[in-house]
């Protein structure tokens, strides 16, 4: 379960982490009232469960009352990566001279929580990890013994944080670990921690995700979940009864069985593509269920192509083919190129049924994935 920035900052502030003065607003008038109280400059920040809000136009810095009103009108109600913005955080601007990244997450490979600190804050930490992994200092924590103070200091110093603020940054990191452990978090981070000209450290952002399987132990946090903020596609998946996870790529994936879908995701990545979703329609899928799956994937604006990977066991290939034809025939124009691979029970019958005027057919999974990745690349060009 993801907390909103304003929710996470309330928790951070209660734990003693310095955060900017802020107000939550749900209307333009409330934004104007907030900036009148806070002063300028002030940030108007969309409260939605996505990263990259700034690049997408969801965060703007107002220098006066007129700009605050203008930005509130632009951000409230906007569609931000599939989410409708109906709340903004109005926050006092921070006069900073440096930005850091600090966070705690689970390293599943090591089976331990890991502390992470980088002097390259304020940017996409995933890009930093991929392009310059040496810029991120890491320190694993044995959960049986917890975090020792020297470990927080060690990772901060290893990251190259200036010595005059290193102690304060280590204190924030230690507090984040305590919150991570106490609240059954799966991830907790601040990006950026801002260093002011007076050498104060301030948490200018806040990310806190909670392990949903542990919510029965965290009733107060469970109450913070806001259904209105759920991804429309994930809500639709729940209505259809699908196992669905939205990802950041542009190749839509549909399969029957979690293992089959995961293998397809891996192949998309292997052939240079980026998966847009995990969508398992399950065994015994009938035509209506397949139609619903295609409706979901087509509804994702990030999807540029679709690969359908079905292995017939309980699911019959001819039933799947009927569903695909039925779904595609409802469009005057197919919104995304579709590649289908069928194998197993009644696969040959299904291949004969498929309307190749509406889709492409490949006999092997490798060929189907390569075709889908190529289709997505052509759309992007």
mmCIF file of C-alpha atoms in Angstrom:
data_model
loop_
_atom_site.group_PDB
_atom_site.id
_atom_site.type_symbol
_atom_site.label_atom_id
_atom_site.label_comp_id
_atom_site.label_asym_id
_atom_site.label_seq_id
_atom_site.Cartn_x
_atom_site.Cartn_y
_atom_site.Cartn_z
ATOM 1 C CA UNK A 1 0.000 0.000 0.000
ATOM 2 C CA UNK A 2 1.406 3.364 -1.016
ATOM 3 C CA UNK A 3 1.083 6.384 1.219
ATOM 4 C CA UNK A 4 0.737 9.831 -0.276
ATOM 5 C CA UNK A 5 3.541 12.299 0.244
ATOM 6 C CA UNK A 6 1.515 14.336 2.717
ATOM 7 C CA UNK A 7 0.669 11.212 4.729
ATOM 8 C CA UNK A 8 4.284 10.050 4.824
ATOM 9 C CA UNK A 9 5.484 13.522 5.819
ATOM 10 C CA UNK A 10 3.086 13.596 8.749
ATOM 11 C CA UNK A 11 4.646 10.341 9.951
ATOM 12 C CA UNK A 12 8.170 11.653 9.318
ATOM 13 C CA UNK A 13 7.464 14.873 11.206
ATOM 14 C CA UNK A 14 6.011 12.987 14.200
ATOM 15 C CA UNK A 15 9.235 10.924 14.276
ATOM 16 C CA UNK A 16 11.385 14.075 14.370
ATOM 17 C CA UNK A 17 12.470 14.347 10.720
ATOM 18 C CA UNK A 18 12.501 18.025 9.607
ATOM 19 C CA UNK A 19 9.967 18.705 6.833
ATOM 20 C CA UNK A 20 8.842 21.984 5.211
ATOM 21 C CA UNK A 21 5.705 23.719 6.416
ATOM 22 C CA UNK A 22 2.782 22.572 4.278
ATOM 23 C CA UNK A 23 -1.002 22.480 3.828
ATOM 24 C CA UNK A 24 -3.210 19.988 1.985
ATOM 25 C CA UNK A 25 -5.628 21.570 -0.504
ATOM 26 C CA UNK A 26 -8.472 20.222 -2.630
ATOM 27 C CA UNK A 27 -9.525 23.394 -4.433
ATOM 28 C CA UNK A 28 -7.999 26.491 -5.983
ATOM 29 C CA UNK A 29 -9.323 28.643 -3.154
ATOM 30 C CA UNK A 30 -7.716 26.347 -0.582
ATOM 31 C CA UNK A 31 -4.396 26.581 -2.447
ATOM 32 C CA UNK A 32 -4.552 30.392 -2.391
ATOM 33 C CA UNK A 33 -5.410 30.389 1.320
ATOM 34 C CA UNK A 34 -2.487 28.026 1.968
ATOM 35 C CA UNK A 35 0.098 30.164 0.180
ATOM 36 C CA UNK A 36 -1.174 33.232 1.996
ATOM 37 C CA UNK A 37 -0.302 31.447 5.249
ATOM 38 C CA UNK A 38 2.950 29.806 4.117
ATOM 39 C CA UNK A 39 4.418 32.577 1.970
ATOM 40 C CA UNK A 40 6.548 32.433 -1.169
ATOM 41 C CA UNK A 41 8.110 30.689 -2.918
ATOM 42 C CA UNK A 42 5.709 27.770 -2.485
ATOM 43 C CA UNK A 43 5.505 24.391 -4.212
ATOM 44 C CA UNK A 44 2.167 23.077 -5.485
ATOM 45 C CA UNK A 45 2.546 19.283 -5.605
ATOM 46 C CA UNK A 46 0.063 16.751 -7.016
ATOM 47 C CA UNK A 47 -0.756 13.976 -4.567
ATOM 48 C CA UNK A 48 -0.897 10.834 -6.679
ATOM 49 C CA UNK A 49 0.814 7.453 -6.449
ATOM 50 C CA UNK A 50 3.325 7.904 -9.274
ATOM 51 C CA UNK A 51 6.946 8.900 -9.630
ATOM 52 C CA UNK A 52 8.233 11.610 -11.903
ATOM 53 C CA UNK A 53 5.512 14.085 -10.960
ATOM 54 C CA UNK A 54 7.725 17.065 -11.671
ATOM 55 C CA UNK A 55 8.609 15.981 -15.197
ATOM 56 C CA UNK A 56 4.929 15.291 -15.876
ATOM 57 C CA UNK A 57 3.850 18.783 -14.783
ATOM 58 C CA UNK A 58 2.530 17.748 -11.391
ATOM 59 C CA UNK A 59 4.880 19.939 -9.332
ATOM 60 C CA UNK A 60 5.280 23.674 -9.857
ATOM 61 C CA UNK A 61 6.935 26.427 -7.829
ATOM 62 C CA UNK A 62 4.839 29.574 -7.369
ATOM 63 C CA UNK A 63 6.584 32.890 -6.822
ATOM 64 C CA UNK A 64 3.452 34.866 -6.076
ATOM 65 C CA UNK A 65 -0.279 34.556 -5.449
ATOM 66 C CA UNK A 66 -1.241 34.736 -9.133
ATOM 67 C CA UNK A 67 1.117 31.910 -10.050
ATOM 68 C CA UNK A 68 -0.171 29.787 -7.183
ATOM 69 C CA UNK A 69 -3.726 30.219 -8.443
ATOM 70 C CA UNK A 70 -2.664 29.441 -12.028
ATOM 71 C CA UNK A 71 -0.755 26.299 -11.044
ATOM 72 C CA UNK A 72 -3.612 25.093 -8.842
ATOM 73 C CA UNK A 73 -5.997 25.390 -11.808
ATOM 74 C CA UNK A 74 -3.553 23.479 -14.020
ATOM 75 C CA UNK A 75 -2.768 20.644 -11.614
ATOM 76 C CA UNK A 76 -6.100 19.994 -9.884
ATOM 77 C CA UNK A 77 -8.137 17.713 -12.120
ATOM 78 C CA UNK A 78 -5.263 16.878 -14.460
ATOM 79 C CA UNK A 79 -4.624 13.315 -15.609
ATOM 80 C CA UNK A 80 -1.166 12.379 -14.347
ATOM 81 C CA UNK A 81 -0.006 9.024 -15.744
ATOM 82 C CA UNK A 82 -3.480 7.533 -15.414
ATOM 83 C CA UNK A 83 -4.370 9.171 -12.101
ATOM 84 C CA UNK A 84 -6.733 12.112 -11.626
ATOM 85 C CA UNK A 85 -5.314 14.744 -9.293
ATOM 86 C CA UNK A 86 -7.865 15.906 -6.738
ATOM 87 C CA UNK A 87 -5.488 16.915 -3.929
ATOM 88 C CA UNK A 88 -2.302 18.967 -3.848
ATOM 89 C CA UNK A 89 0.244 19.632 -1.151
ATOM 90 C CA UNK A 90 1.127 23.303 -0.842
ATOM 91 C CA UNK A 91 4.583 23.469 0.671
ATOM 92 C CA UNK A 92 7.034 26.175 1.659
ATOM 93 C CA UNK A 93 9.955 26.493 -0.726
ATOM 94 C CA UNK A 94 13.394 25.455 0.527
ATOM 95 C CA UNK A 95 16.457 27.574 -0.254
ATOM 96 C CA UNK A 96 18.848 24.694 -0.835
ATOM 97 C CA UNK A 97 22.446 24.374 -1.981
ATOM 98 C CA UNK A 98 22.647 20.580 -2.276
ATOM 99 C CA UNK A 99 20.383 17.530 -2.647
ATOM 100 C CA UNK A 100 20.830 13.989 -1.351
ATOM 101 C CA UNK A 101 18.976 10.692 -1.613
ATOM 102 C CA UNK A 102 18.412 8.468 1.437
ATOM 103 C CA UNK A 103 16.276 5.367 1.629
ATOM 104 C CA UNK A 104 15.650 1.920 3.063
ATOM 105 C CA UNK A 105 14.282 -1.029 1.141
ATOM 106 C CA UNK A 106 14.524 -4.827 1.055
ATOM 107 C CA UNK A 107 17.374 -6.424 -0.871
ATOM 108 C CA UNK A 108 15.687 -9.681 -1.781
ATOM 109 C CA UNK A 109 18.909 -11.115 -3.175
ATOM 110 C CA UNK A 110 20.611 -10.736 0.215
ATOM 111 C CA UNK A 111 17.464 -11.338 2.248
ATOM 112 C CA UNK A 112 18.143 -8.218 4.326
ATOM 113 C CA UNK A 113 17.067 -4.574 4.472
ATOM 114 C CA UNK A 114 19.555 -2.228 2.828
ATOM 115 C CA UNK A 115 20.333 1.422 3.586
ATOM 116 C CA UNK A 116 21.064 3.574 0.537
ATOM 117 C CA UNK A 117 22.569 7.051 0.359
ATOM 118 C CA UNK A 118 23.609 9.090 -2.664
ATOM 119 C CA UNK A 119 24.826 12.640 -3.206
ATOM 120 C CA UNK A 120 22.910 12.603 -6.504
ATOM 121 C CA UNK A 121 19.544 13.440 -4.992
ATOM 122 C CA UNK A 122 16.629 15.131 -6.694
ATOM 123 C CA UNK A 123 16.810 12.877 -9.762
ATOM 124 C CA UNK A 124 15.443 9.450 -10.686
ATOM 125 C CA UNK A 125 17.395 7.134 -8.367
ATOM 126 C CA UNK A 126 16.677 4.187 -10.700
ATOM 127 C CA UNK A 127 18.595 5.978 -13.445
ATOM 128 C CA UNK A 128 21.468 6.634 -11.066
ATOM 129 C CA UNK A 129 21.515 2.959 -10.054
ATOM 130 C CA UNK A 130 21.641 1.886 -13.697
ATOM 131 C CA UNK A 131 24.052 4.450 -15.117
ATOM 132 C CA UNK A 132 26.364 5.181 -12.164
ATOM 133 C CA UNK A 133 25.766 2.510 -9.500
ATOM 134 C CA UNK A 134 28.960 3.552 -7.718
ATOM 135 C CA UNK A 135 27.211 6.823 -6.828
ATOM 136 C CA UNK A 136 24.975 4.958 -4.353
ATOM 137 C CA UNK A 137 26.471 3.785 -1.061
ATOM 138 C CA UNK A 138 24.803 0.740 0.509
ATOM 139 C CA UNK A 139 24.826 -0.927 3.902
ATOM 140 C CA UNK A 140 22.894 -4.098 4.738
ATOM 141 C CA UNK A 141 21.223 -4.542 8.118
ATOM 142 C CA UNK A 142 20.791 -7.872 9.862
ATOM 143 C CA UNK A 143 17.141 -7.766 11.002
ATOM 144 C CA UNK A 144 17.961 -10.030 13.941
ATOM 145 C CA UNK A 145 20.152 -7.311 15.474
ATOM 146 C CA UNK A 146 18.689 -4.161 13.930
ATOM 147 C CA UNK A 147 20.518 -1.065 12.779
ATOM 148 C CA UNK A 148 23.655 -0.126 14.704
ATOM 149 C CA UNK A 149 24.385 3.625 14.825
ATOM 150 C CA UNK A 150 27.814 3.133 13.249
ATOM 151 C CA UNK A 151 26.182 1.594 10.163
ATOM 152 C CA UNK A 152 24.147 4.740 9.469
ATOM 153 C CA UNK A 153 27.253 6.876 9.896
ATOM 154 C CA UNK A 154 29.324 4.524 7.737
ATOM 155 C CA UNK A 155 26.993 4.562 4.723
ATOM 156 C CA UNK A 156 26.603 8.353 4.924
ATOM 157 C CA UNK A 157 30.377 8.869 4.959
ATOM 158 C CA UNK A 158 30.870 6.283 2.186
ATOM 159 C CA UNK A 159 28.439 8.258 0.027
ATOM 160 C CA UNK A 160 30.641 11.342 0.344
ATOM 161 C CA UNK A 161 28.180 13.508 2.268
ATOM 162 C CA UNK A 162 29.785 16.693 3.605
ATOM 163 C CA UNK A 163 31.057 16.123 7.133
ATOM 164 C CA UNK A 164 29.315 19.154 8.626
ATOM 165 C CA UNK A 165 25.874 17.680 7.797
ATOM 166 C CA UNK A 166 26.754 13.961 7.842
ATOM 167 C CA UNK A 167 25.588 13.517 11.432
ATOM 168 C CA UNK A 168 22.157 15.017 10.709
ATOM 169 C CA UNK A 169 21.776 12.914 7.559
ATOM 170 C CA UNK A 170 22.733 9.772 9.498
ATOM 171 C CA UNK A 171 20.107 10.673 12.105
ATOM 172 C CA UNK A 172 17.428 10.947 9.407
ATOM 173 C CA UNK A 173 18.533 7.616 7.966
ATOM 174 C CA UNK A 174 18.356 5.925 11.369
ATOM 175 C CA UNK A 175 14.874 7.329 11.918
ATOM 176 C CA UNK A 176 13.787 6.082 8.508
ATOM 177 C CA UNK A 177 14.991 2.587 9.405
ATOM 178 C CA UNK A 178 13.037 2.681 12.674
ATOM 179 C CA UNK A 179 9.914 3.726 10.752
ATOM 180 C CA UNK A 180 10.585 1.035 8.131
ATOM 181 C CA UNK A 181 10.743 -1.655 10.805
ATOM 182 C CA UNK A 182 7.931 -0.413 13.068
ATOM 183 C CA UNK A 183 5.409 0.091 10.250
ATOM 184 C CA UNK A 184 6.091 -3.047 8.181
ATOM 185 C CA UNK A 185 7.245 -0.881 5.296
ATOM 186 C CA UNK A 186 8.485 -2.352 2.042
ATOM 187 C CA UNK A 187 10.193 0.878 1.014
ATOM 188 C CA UNK A 188 10.835 4.242 2.613
ATOM 189 C CA UNK A 189 12.871 7.083 1.129
ATOM 190 C CA UNK A 190 13.478 10.813 0.886
ATOM 191 C CA UNK A 191 14.448 12.183 -2.518
ATOM 192 C CA UNK A 192 15.683 14.780 -2.041
ATOM 193 C CA UNK A 193 17.004 15.559 1.379
ATOM 194 C CA UNK A 194 17.815 19.233 0.879
ATOM 195 C CA UNK A 195 20.802 20.942 2.448
ATOM 196 C CA UNK A 196 20.080 24.624 3.039
ATOM 197 C CA UNK A 197 22.522 27.518 2.924
ATOM 198 C CA UNK A 198 22.394 27.483 6.736
ATOM 199 C CA UNK A 199 23.460 23.789 6.605
ATOM 200 C CA UNK A 200 20.145 22.478 7.845
ATOM 201 C CA UNK A 201 18.818 19.189 6.434
ATOM 202 C CA UNK A 202 15.185 19.030 5.328
ATOM 203 C CA UNK A 203 13.113 16.157 3.916
ATOM 204 C CA UNK A 204 11.657 17.790 0.819
ATOM 205 C CA UNK A 205 9.895 14.633 -0.366
ATOM 206 C CA UNK A 206 8.598 11.463 1.273
ATOM 207 C CA UNK A 207 7.911 7.953 -0.010
ATOM 208 C CA UNK A 208 6.552 5.247 2.262
ATOM 209 C CA UNK A 209 5.070 1.978 1.013
ATOM 210 C CA UNK A 210 3.576 -0.578 3.392
ATOM 211 C CA UNK A 211 3.544 -4.353 2.989
ATOM 212 C CA UNK A 212 -0.132 -5.075 2.311
ATOM 213 C CA UNK A 213 0.141 -8.522 3.914
ATOM 214 C CA UNK A 214 1.065 -6.813 7.199
ATOM 215 C CA UNK A 215 -1.784 -4.292 7.273
ATOM 216 C CA UNK A 216 -3.637 -6.369 9.855
ATOM 217 C CA UNK A 217 -0.832 -5.324 12.222
ATOM 218 C CA UNK A 218 -1.062 -1.675 11.128
ATOM 219 C CA UNK A 219 -4.741 -0.672 11.495
ATOM 220 C CA UNK A 220 -3.976 3.059 11.666
ATOM 221 C CA UNK A 221 -2.025 2.911 8.402
ATOM 222 C CA UNK A 222 -4.700 0.753 6.763
ATOM 223 C CA UNK A 223 -7.178 3.574 7.377
ATOM 224 C CA UNK A 224 -5.016 5.912 5.274
ATOM 225 C CA UNK A 225 -5.624 3.947 2.075
ATOM 226 C CA UNK A 226 -7.801 5.978 -0.277
ATOM 227 C CA UNK A 227 -9.674 3.945 -2.828
ATOM 228 C CA UNK A 228 -10.347 7.021 -4.957
ATOM 229 C CA UNK A 229 -6.628 7.184 -5.728
ATOM 230 C CA UNK A 230 -6.292 3.637 -7.040
ATOM 231 C CA UNK A 231 -5.129 3.256 -10.597
ATOM 232 C CA UNK A 232 -8.239 2.982 -12.791
ATOM 233 C CA UNK A 233 -6.738 -0.037 -14.530
ATOM 234 C CA UNK A 234 -5.992 -1.803 -11.257
ATOM 235 C CA UNK A 235 -9.525 -1.090 -10.090
ATOM 236 C CA UNK A 236 -10.857 -2.500 -13.339
ATOM 237 C CA UNK A 237 -8.641 -5.571 -12.903
ATOM 238 C CA UNK A 238 -10.239 -6.162 -9.521
ATOM 239 C CA UNK A 239 -13.692 -5.957 -11.072
ATOM 240 C CA UNK A 240 -12.706 -8.435 -13.769
ATOM 241 C CA UNK A 241 -10.964 -10.755 -11.307
ATOM 242 C CA UNK A 242 -7.519 -10.510 -12.930
ATOM 243 C CA UNK A 243 -4.084 -10.603 -11.364
ATOM 244 C CA UNK A 244 -2.687 -7.351 -12.716
ATOM 245 C CA UNK A 245 0.285 -5.097 -12.009
ATOM 246 C CA UNK A 246 0.930 -1.936 -13.970
ATOM 247 C CA UNK A 247 4.569 -1.375 -14.971
ATOM 248 C CA UNK A 248 6.400 1.488 -16.641
ATOM 249 C CA UNK A 249 7.014 0.096 -20.145
ATOM 250 C CA UNK A 250 5.078 0.108 -23.413
ATOM 251 C CA UNK A 251 4.668 -3.582 -24.360
ATOM 252 C CA UNK A 252 1.353 -4.907 -23.061
ATOM 253 C CA UNK A 253 1.414 -8.541 -21.921
ATOM 254 C CA UNK A 254 -1.477 -10.991 -21.522
ATOM 255 C CA UNK A 255 -1.050 -14.627 -20.538
ATOM 256 C CA UNK A 256 -2.721 -17.455 -18.676
ATOM 257 C CA UNK A 257 -0.736 -18.435 -15.616
ATOM 258 C CA UNK A 258 1.674 -16.406 -13.507
ATOM 259 C CA UNK A 259 4.739 -18.342 -14.625
ATOM 260 C CA UNK A 260 3.880 -17.914 -18.290
ATOM 261 C CA UNK A 261 3.353 -14.175 -17.859
ATOM 262 C CA UNK A 262 6.620 -13.803 -15.931
ATOM 263 C CA UNK A 263 8.493 -15.667 -18.671
ATOM 264 C CA UNK A 264 6.980 -13.293 -21.231
ATOM 265 C CA UNK A 265 8.034 -10.264 -19.175
ATOM 266 C CA UNK A 266 11.582 -11.617 -19.008
ATOM 267 C CA UNK A 267 11.689 -12.173 -22.765
ATOM 268 C CA UNK A 268 10.387 -8.680 -23.498
ATOM 269 C CA UNK A 269 13.228 -7.310 -21.378
ATOM 270 C CA UNK A 270 15.707 -9.734 -22.985
ATOM 271 C CA UNK A 271 14.861 -8.506 -26.466
ATOM 272 C CA UNK A 272 15.240 -4.846 -25.523
ATOM 273 C CA UNK A 273 11.622 -3.963 -24.771
ATOM 274 C CA UNK A 274 9.959 -2.684 -21.616
ATOM 275 C CA UNK A 275 6.909 -4.505 -20.182
ATOM 276 C CA UNK A 276 3.865 -2.317 -19.527
ATOM 277 C CA UNK A 277 2.067 -4.737 -17.242
ATOM 278 C CA UNK A 278 1.678 -8.144 -15.659
ATOM 279 C CA UNK A 279 -1.755 -9.529 -16.608
ATOM 280 C CA UNK A 280 -2.736 -13.115 -15.825
ATOM 281 C CA UNK A 281 -6.191 -14.051 -17.092
ATOM 282 C CA UNK A 282 -5.999 -17.411 -15.321
ATOM 283 C CA UNK A 283 -6.953 -20.898 -16.417
ATOM 284 C CA UNK A 284 -10.191 -21.764 -18.163
ATOM 285 C CA UNK A 285 -10.511 -18.328 -19.757
ATOM 286 C CA UNK A 286 -13.619 -17.947 -21.893
ATOM 287 C CA UNK A 287 -14.190 -15.485 -24.715
ATOM 288 C CA UNK A 288 -15.649 -12.796 -22.439
ATOM 289 C CA UNK A 289 -12.661 -12.944 -20.094
ATOM 290 C CA UNK A 290 -10.217 -12.533 -22.957
ATOM 291 C CA UNK A 291 -12.250 -9.594 -24.266
ATOM 292 C CA UNK A 292 -12.004 -7.934 -20.856
ATOM 293 C CA UNK A 293 -8.229 -8.461 -20.787
ATOM 294 C CA UNK A 294 -7.761 -6.771 -24.143
ATOM 295 C CA UNK A 295 -10.044 -3.948 -23.055
ATOM 296 C CA UNK A 296 -7.778 -3.365 -20.056
ATOM 297 C CA UNK A 297 -4.515 -3.361 -21.989
ATOM 298 C CA UNK A 298 -5.911 -1.142 -24.733
ATOM 299 C CA UNK A 299 -7.037 1.303 -22.024
ATOM 300 C CA UNK A 300 -3.457 1.868 -20.859
ATOM 301 C CA UNK A 301 -2.131 4.969 -22.674
ATOM 302 C CA UNK A 302 1.458 3.770 -22.176
ATOM 303 C CA UNK A 303 0.929 0.597 -24.219
ATOM 304 C CA UNK A 304 2.181 0.742 -27.822
ATOM 305 C CA UNK A 305 1.877 -2.956 -28.680
ATOM 306 C CA UNK A 306 0.407 -6.134 -27.195
ATOM 307 C CA UNK A 307 1.674 -9.712 -27.015
ATOM 308 C CA UNK A 308 -0.777 -12.492 -26.171
ATOM 309 C CA UNK A 309 0.869 -15.674 -24.830
ATOM 310 C CA UNK A 310 -1.518 -18.565 -24.216
ATOM 311 C CA UNK A 311 -0.661 -22.163 -23.440
ATOM 312 C CA UNK A 312 -3.705 -24.373 -23.595
ATOM 313 C CA UNK A 313 -4.216 -26.718 -20.694
ATOM 314 C CA UNK A 314 -7.465 -25.939 -18.972
ATOM 315 C CA UNK A 315 -7.748 -22.998 -21.352
ATOM 316 C CA UNK A 316 -8.710 -24.091 -24.875
ATOM 317 C CA UNK A 317 -6.973 -22.343 -27.740
ATOM 318 C CA UNK A 318 -10.162 -22.062 -29.798
ATOM 319 C CA UNK A 319 -11.979 -20.307 -26.902
ATOM 320 C CA UNK A 320 -9.135 -17.830 -26.575
ATOM 321 C CA UNK A 321 -9.167 -17.222 -30.321
ATOM 322 C CA UNK A 322 -12.901 -16.496 -30.215
ATOM 323 C CA UNK A 323 -12.345 -14.004 -27.432
ATOM 324 C CA UNK A 324 -9.563 -12.232 -29.290
ATOM 325 C CA UNK A 325 -11.628 -12.008 -32.471
ATOM 326 C CA UNK A 326 -14.658 -10.791 -30.545
ATOM 327 C CA UNK A 327 -12.667 -8.091 -28.773
ATOM 328 C CA UNK A 328 -10.866 -6.832 -31.858
ATOM 329 C CA UNK A 329 -13.937 -6.839 -34.078
ATOM 330 C CA UNK A 330 -15.511 -4.259 -31.784
ATOM 331 C CA UNK A 331 -13.009 -1.611 -32.878
ATOM 332 C CA UNK A 332 -13.346 0.448 -36.033
ATOM 333 C CA UNK A 333 -9.564 0.596 -35.942
ATOM 334 C CA UNK A 334 -7.301 -1.594 -33.800
ATOM 335 C CA UNK A 335 -5.730 0.841 -31.295
ATOM 336 C CA UNK A 336 -2.511 -1.161 -30.764
ATOM 337 C CA UNK A 337 -0.835 -3.864 -32.862
ATOM 338 C CA UNK A 338 -1.496 -7.317 -31.385
ATOM 339 C CA UNK A 339 0.721 -10.401 -31.672
ATOM 340 C CA UNK A 340 -0.672 -13.792 -30.620
ATOM 341 C CA UNK A 341 1.086 -17.016 -29.747
ATOM 342 C CA UNK A 342 -1.075 -20.073 -29.012
ATOM 343 C CA UNK A 343 0.151 -23.503 -27.901
ATOM 344 C CA UNK A 344 -1.303 -26.548 -26.196
ATOM 345 C CA UNK A 345 -4.933 -27.696 -26.152
ATOM 346 C CA UNK A 346 -6.777 -26.888 -29.384
ATOM 347 C CA UNK A 347 -4.003 -24.511 -30.408
ATOM 348 C CA UNK A 348 -4.218 -25.496 -34.087
ATOM 349 C CA UNK A 349 -7.971 -24.929 -34.101
ATOM 350 C CA UNK A 350 -7.420 -21.577 -32.451
ATOM 351 C CA UNK A 351 -4.821 -20.528 -35.011
ATOM 352 C CA UNK A 352 -7.281 -21.297 -37.797
ATOM 353 C CA UNK A 353 -9.989 -19.209 -36.109
ATOM 354 C CA UNK A 354 -7.836 -16.115 -35.496
ATOM 355 C CA UNK A 355 -8.591 -13.206 -37.804
ATOM 356 C CA UNK A 356 -5.181 -12.334 -39.220
ATOM 357 C CA UNK A 357 -6.611 -9.148 -40.724
ATOM 358 C CA UNK A 358 -6.776 -7.798 -37.175
ATOM 359 C CA UNK A 359 -3.622 -9.256 -35.617
ATOM 360 C CA UNK A 360 -0.297 -10.966 -36.197
ATOM 361 C CA UNK A 361 0.362 -14.625 -35.380
ATOM 362 C CA UNK A 362 3.652 -16.253 -34.384
ATOM 363 C CA UNK A 363 4.257 -19.952 -33.695
ATOM 364 C CA UNK A 364 6.890 -19.480 -30.980
ATOM 365 C CA UNK A 365 7.040 -17.269 -27.919
ATOM 366 C CA UNK A 366 10.423 -15.848 -28.865
ATOM 367 C CA UNK A 367 9.142 -14.796 -32.273
ATOM 368 C CA UNK A 368 5.965 -13.295 -30.799
ATOM 369 C CA UNK A 369 7.872 -11.245 -28.233
ATOM 370 C CA UNK A 370 10.391 -9.999 -30.773
ATOM 371 C CA UNK A 371 7.572 -8.922 -33.063
ATOM 372 C CA UNK A 372 5.769 -7.096 -30.222
ATOM 373 C CA UNK A 373 8.966 -5.290 -29.166
ATOM 374 C CA UNK A 374 9.578 -4.242 -32.765
ATOM 375 C CA UNK A 375 5.982 -2.999 -33.079
ATOM 376 C CA UNK A 376 6.414 -0.878 -29.978
ATOM 377 C CA UNK A 377 9.674 0.580 -31.281
ATOM 378 C CA UNK A 378 8.004 1.535 -34.553
ATOM 379 C CA UNK A 379 5.177 3.319 -32.731
ATOM 380 C CA UNK A 380 7.727 5.257 -30.638
ATOM 381 C CA UNK A 381 9.633 6.475 -33.702
#
